[in-house]
PDB file of C-alpha atoms in Angstrom:
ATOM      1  CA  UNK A   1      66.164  23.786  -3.708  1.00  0.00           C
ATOM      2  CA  UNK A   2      67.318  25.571  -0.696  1.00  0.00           C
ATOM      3  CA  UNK A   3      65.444  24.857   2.633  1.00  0.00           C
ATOM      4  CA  UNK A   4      65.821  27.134   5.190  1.00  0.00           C
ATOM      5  CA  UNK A   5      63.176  27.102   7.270  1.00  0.00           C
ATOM      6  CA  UNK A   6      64.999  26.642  10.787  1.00  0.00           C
ATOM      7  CA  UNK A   7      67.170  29.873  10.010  1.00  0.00           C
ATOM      8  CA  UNK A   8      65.983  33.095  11.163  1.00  0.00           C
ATOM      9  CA  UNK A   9      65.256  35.574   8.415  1.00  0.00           C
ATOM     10  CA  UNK A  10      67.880  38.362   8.069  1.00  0.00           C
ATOM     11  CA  UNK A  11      66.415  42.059   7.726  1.00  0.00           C
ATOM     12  CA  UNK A  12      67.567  42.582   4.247  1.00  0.00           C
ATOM     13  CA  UNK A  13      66.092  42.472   1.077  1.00  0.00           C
ATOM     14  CA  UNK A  14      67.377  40.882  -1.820  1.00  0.00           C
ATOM     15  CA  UNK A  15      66.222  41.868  -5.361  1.00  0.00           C
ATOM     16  CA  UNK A  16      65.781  39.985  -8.766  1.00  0.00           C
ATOM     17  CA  UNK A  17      65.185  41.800 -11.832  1.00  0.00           C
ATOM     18  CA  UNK A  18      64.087  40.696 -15.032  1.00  0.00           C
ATOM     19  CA  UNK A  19      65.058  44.519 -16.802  1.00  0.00           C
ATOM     20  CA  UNK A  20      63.513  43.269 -20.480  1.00  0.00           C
ATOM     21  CA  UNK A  21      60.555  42.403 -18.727  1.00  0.00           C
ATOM     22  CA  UNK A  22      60.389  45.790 -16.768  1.00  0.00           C
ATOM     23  CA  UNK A  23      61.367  47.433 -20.153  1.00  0.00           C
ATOM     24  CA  UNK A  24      59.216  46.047 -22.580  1.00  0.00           C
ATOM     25  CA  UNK A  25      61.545  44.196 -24.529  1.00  0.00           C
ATOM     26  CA  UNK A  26      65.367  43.121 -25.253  1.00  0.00           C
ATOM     27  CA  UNK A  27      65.075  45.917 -28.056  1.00  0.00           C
ATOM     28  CA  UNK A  28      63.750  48.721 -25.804  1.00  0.00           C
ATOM     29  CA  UNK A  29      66.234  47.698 -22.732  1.00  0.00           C
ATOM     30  CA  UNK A  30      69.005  50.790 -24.244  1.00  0.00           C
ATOM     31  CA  UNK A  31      65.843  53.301 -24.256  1.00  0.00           C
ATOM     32  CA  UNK A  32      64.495  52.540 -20.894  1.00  0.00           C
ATOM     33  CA  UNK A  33      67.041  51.196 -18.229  1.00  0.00           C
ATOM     34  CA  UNK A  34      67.980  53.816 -17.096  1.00  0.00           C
ATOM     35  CA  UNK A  35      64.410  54.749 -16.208  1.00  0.00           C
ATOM     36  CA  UNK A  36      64.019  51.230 -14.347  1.00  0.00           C
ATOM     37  CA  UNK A  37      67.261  52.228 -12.466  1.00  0.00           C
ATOM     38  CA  UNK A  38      65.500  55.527 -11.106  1.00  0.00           C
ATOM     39  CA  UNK A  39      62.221  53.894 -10.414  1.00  0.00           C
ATOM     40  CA  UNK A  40      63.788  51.038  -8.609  1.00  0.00           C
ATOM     41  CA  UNK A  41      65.745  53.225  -6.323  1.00  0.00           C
ATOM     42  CA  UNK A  42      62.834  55.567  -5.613  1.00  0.00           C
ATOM     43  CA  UNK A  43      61.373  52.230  -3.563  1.00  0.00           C
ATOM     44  CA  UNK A  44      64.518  51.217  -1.963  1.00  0.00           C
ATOM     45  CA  UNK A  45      63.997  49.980   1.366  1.00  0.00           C
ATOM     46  CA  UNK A  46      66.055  51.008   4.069  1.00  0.00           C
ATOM     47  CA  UNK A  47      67.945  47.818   4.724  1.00  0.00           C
ATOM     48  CA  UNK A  48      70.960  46.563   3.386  1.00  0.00           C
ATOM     49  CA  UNK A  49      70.273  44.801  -0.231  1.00  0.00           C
ATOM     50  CA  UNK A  50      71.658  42.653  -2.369  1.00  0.00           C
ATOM     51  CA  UNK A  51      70.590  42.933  -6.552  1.00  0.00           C
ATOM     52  CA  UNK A  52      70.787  40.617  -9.310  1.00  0.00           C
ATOM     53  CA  UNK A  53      70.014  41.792 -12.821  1.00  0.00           C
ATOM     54  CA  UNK A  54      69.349  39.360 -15.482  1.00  0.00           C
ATOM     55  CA  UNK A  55      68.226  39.829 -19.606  1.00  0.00           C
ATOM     56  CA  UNK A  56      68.814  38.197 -22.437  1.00  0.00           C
ATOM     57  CA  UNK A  57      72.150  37.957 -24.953  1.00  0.00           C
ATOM     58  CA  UNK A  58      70.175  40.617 -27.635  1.00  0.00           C
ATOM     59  CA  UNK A  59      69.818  43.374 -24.632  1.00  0.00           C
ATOM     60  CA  UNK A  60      73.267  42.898 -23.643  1.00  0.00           C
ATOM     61  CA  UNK A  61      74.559  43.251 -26.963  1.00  0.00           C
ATOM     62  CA  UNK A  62      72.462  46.147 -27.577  1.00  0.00           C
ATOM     63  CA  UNK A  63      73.425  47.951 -24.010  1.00  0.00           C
ATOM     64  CA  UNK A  64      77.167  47.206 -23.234  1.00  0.00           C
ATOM     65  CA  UNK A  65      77.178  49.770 -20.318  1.00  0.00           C
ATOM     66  CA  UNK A  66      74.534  47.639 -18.158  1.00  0.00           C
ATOM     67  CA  UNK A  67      76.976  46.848 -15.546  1.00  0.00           C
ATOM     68  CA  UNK A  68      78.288  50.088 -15.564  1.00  0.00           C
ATOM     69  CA  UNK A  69      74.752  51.562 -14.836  1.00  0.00           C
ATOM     70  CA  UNK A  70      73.871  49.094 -12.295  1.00  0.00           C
ATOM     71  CA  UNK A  71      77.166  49.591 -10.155  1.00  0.00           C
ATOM     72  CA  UNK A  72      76.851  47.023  -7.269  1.00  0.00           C
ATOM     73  CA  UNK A  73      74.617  44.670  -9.137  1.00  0.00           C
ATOM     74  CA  UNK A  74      75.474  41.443 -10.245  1.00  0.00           C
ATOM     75  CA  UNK A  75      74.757  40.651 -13.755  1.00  0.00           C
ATOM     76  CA  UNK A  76      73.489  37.448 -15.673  1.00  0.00           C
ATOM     77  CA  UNK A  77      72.824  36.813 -19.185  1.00  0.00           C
ATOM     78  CA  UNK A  78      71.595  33.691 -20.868  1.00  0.00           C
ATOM     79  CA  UNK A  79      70.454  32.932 -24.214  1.00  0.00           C
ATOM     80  CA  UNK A  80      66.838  31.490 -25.200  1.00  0.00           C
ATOM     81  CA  UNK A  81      63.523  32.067 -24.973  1.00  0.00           C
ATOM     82  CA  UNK A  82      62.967  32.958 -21.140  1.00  0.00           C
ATOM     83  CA  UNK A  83      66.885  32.870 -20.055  1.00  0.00           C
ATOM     84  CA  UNK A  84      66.681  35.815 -18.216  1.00  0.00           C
ATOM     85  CA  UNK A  85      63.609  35.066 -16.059  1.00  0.00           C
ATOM     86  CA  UNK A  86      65.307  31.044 -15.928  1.00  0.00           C
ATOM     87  CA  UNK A  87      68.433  32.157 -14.409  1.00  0.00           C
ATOM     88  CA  UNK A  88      66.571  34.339 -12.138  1.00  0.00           C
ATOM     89  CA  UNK A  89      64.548  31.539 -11.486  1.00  0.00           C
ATOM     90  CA  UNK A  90      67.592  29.461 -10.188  1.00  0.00           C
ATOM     91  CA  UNK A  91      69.217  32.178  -8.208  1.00  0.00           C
ATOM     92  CA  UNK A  92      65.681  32.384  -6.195  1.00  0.00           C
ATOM     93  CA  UNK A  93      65.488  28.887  -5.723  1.00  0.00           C
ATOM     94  CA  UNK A  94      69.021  27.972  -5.182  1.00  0.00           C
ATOM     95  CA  UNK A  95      70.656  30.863  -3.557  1.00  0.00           C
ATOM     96  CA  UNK A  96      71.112  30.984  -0.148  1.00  0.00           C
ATOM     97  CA  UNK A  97      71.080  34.418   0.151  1.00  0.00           C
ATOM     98  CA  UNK A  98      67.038  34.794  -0.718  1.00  0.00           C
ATOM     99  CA  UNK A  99      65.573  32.035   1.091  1.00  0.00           C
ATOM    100  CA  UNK A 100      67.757  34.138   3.982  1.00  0.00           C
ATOM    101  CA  UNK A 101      66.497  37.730   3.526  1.00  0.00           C
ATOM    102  CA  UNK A 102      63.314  38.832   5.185  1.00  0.00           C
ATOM    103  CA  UNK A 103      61.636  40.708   2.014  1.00  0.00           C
ATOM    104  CA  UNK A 104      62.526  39.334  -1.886  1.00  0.00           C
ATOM    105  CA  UNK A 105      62.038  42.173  -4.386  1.00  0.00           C
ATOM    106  CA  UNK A 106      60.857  40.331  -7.975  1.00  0.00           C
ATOM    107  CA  UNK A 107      60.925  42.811 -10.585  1.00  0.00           C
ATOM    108  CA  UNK A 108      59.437  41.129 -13.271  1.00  0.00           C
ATOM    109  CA  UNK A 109      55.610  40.155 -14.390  1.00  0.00           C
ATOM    110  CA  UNK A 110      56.482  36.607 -15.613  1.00  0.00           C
ATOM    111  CA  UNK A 111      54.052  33.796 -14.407  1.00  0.00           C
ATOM    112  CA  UNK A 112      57.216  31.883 -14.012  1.00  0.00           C
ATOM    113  CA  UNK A 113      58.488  33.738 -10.807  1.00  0.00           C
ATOM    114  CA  UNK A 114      55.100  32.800  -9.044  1.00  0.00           C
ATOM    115  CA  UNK A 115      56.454  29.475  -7.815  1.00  0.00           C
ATOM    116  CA  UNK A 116      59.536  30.355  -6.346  1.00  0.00           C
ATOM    117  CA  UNK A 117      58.175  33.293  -4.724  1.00  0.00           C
ATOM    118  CA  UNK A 118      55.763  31.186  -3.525  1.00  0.00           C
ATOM    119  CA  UNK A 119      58.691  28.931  -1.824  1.00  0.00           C
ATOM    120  CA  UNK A 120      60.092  32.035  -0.426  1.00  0.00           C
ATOM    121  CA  UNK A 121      57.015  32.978   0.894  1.00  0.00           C
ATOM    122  CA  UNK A 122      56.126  30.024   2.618  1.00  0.00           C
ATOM    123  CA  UNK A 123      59.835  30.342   4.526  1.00  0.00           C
ATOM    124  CA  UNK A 124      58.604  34.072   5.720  1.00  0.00           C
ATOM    125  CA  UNK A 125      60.216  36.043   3.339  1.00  0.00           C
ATOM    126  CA  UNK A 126      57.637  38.860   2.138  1.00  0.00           C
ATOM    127  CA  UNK A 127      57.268  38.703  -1.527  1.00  0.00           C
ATOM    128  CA  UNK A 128      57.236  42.447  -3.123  1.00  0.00           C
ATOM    129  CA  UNK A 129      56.594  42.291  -6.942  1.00  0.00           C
ATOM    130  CA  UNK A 130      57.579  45.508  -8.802  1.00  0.00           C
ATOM    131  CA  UNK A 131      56.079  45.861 -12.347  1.00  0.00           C
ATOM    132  CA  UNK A 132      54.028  47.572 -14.967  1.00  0.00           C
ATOM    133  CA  UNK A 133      50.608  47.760 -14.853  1.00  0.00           C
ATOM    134  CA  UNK A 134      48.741  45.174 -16.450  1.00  0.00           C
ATOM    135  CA  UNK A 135      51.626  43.105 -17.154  1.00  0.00           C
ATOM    136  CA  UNK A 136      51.866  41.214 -13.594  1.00  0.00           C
ATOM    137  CA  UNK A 137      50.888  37.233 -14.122  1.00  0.00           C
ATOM    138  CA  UNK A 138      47.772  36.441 -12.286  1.00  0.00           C
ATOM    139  CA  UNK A 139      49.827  33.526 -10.445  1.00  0.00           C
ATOM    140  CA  UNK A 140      52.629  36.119  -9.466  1.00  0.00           C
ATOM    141  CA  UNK A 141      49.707  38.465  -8.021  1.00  0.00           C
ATOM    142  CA  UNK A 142      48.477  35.810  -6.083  1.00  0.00           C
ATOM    143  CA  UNK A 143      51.757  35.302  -3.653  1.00  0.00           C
ATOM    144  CA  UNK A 144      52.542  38.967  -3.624  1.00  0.00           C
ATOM    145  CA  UNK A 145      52.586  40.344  -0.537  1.00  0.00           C
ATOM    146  CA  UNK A 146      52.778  43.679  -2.067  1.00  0.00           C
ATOM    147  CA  UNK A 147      52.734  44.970  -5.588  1.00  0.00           C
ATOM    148  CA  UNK A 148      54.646  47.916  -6.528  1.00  0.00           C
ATOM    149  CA  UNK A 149      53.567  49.786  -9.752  1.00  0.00           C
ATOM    150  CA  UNK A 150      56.336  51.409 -11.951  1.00  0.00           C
ATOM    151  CA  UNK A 151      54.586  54.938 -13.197  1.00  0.00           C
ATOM    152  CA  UNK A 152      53.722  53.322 -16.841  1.00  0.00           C
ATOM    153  CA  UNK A 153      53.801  57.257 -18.194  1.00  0.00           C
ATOM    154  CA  UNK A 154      57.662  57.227 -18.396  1.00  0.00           C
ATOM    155  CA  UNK A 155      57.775  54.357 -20.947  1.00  0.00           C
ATOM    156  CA  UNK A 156      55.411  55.317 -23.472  1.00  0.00           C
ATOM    157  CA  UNK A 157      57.502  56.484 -26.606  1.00  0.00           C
ATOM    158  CA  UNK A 158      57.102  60.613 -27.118  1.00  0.00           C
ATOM    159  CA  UNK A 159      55.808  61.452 -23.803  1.00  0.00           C
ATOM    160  CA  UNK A 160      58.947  61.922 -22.460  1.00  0.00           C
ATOM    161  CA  UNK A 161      62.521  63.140 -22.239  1.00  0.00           C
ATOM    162  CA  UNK A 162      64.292  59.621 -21.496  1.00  0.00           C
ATOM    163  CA  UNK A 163      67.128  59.116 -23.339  1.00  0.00           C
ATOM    164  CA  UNK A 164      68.903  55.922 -24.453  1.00  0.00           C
ATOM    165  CA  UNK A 165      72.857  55.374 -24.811  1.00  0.00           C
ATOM    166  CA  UNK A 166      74.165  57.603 -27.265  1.00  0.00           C
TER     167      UNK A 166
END
């Protein structure tokens, strides 16, 4: 793991997101990405950022056009139970770039981003978790330094107009 507690913090942020977590699934990723996407820029802080989006080899088979609808991102896939969140994982704990930026952006719910947020924190990064309501790990809550709620009433099936890839 990265240490960079000597270097100042850089006013950026730098964002990981888990978009099967944020979704519901690998299977609803096509339906409700795009609704992530607006969410997630609706709480955009003003500072430069950096993203990394991450989901499994099932989402990315079932929604080619990821890449294409998160221009500027970069984009991991990994196989497995939990490869998303595990690559995520690593680029939090390995990366440079996050143990540098002043505020790290988790957009997931998964217990397993508590402990390197919890790294990051202790290097003065503010932790902001972004997630659904009721699906944010206990653990994770506990090092947030924020939580950011996505409005749960745009992914419930039939309640609204979102539409998938054609």
């Amino acid at each position: 793991m990265i240490k960079q507690s000597s270097m100042a913090k850089e006013l950026r942020a730098f964002t990981v997101l888990d978009l099967e977590n944020e979704c519901g699934g690998a299977q609803l990723v096509p339906i409700y990405a795009r609704e992530v996407i607006r969410q997630f820029k609706s709480i955009a802080l003003p500072v430069p950022s950096q993203t990394v989006v991450a989901v499994g080899t099932l989402a990315l088979s079932l929604y080619p056009q990821l890449a294409f609808d998160f221009r500027g991102a970069r984009i991991l896939s990994r196989g497995g139970i939990d490869g998303a969140d595990k690559c995520l994982c690593e680029v939090l704990q390995e990366e440079a770039v996050a143990a540098r930026s002043k505020y790290v952006i988790i957009g997931s719910g998964d217990k397993m981003f508590a402990e390197p947020a919890k790294c990051l924190k202790a290097q003065g990064s503010s932790i902001i978790v972004v997630g659904r309501r009721g699906t944010i790990s206990h653990k994770l809550l506990a090092v947030a330094s924020q939580v950011i709620y996505l409005n749960d009433k745009a992914f419930h099936t039939g309640t609204t107009s979102i539409m998938g890839p054609s």
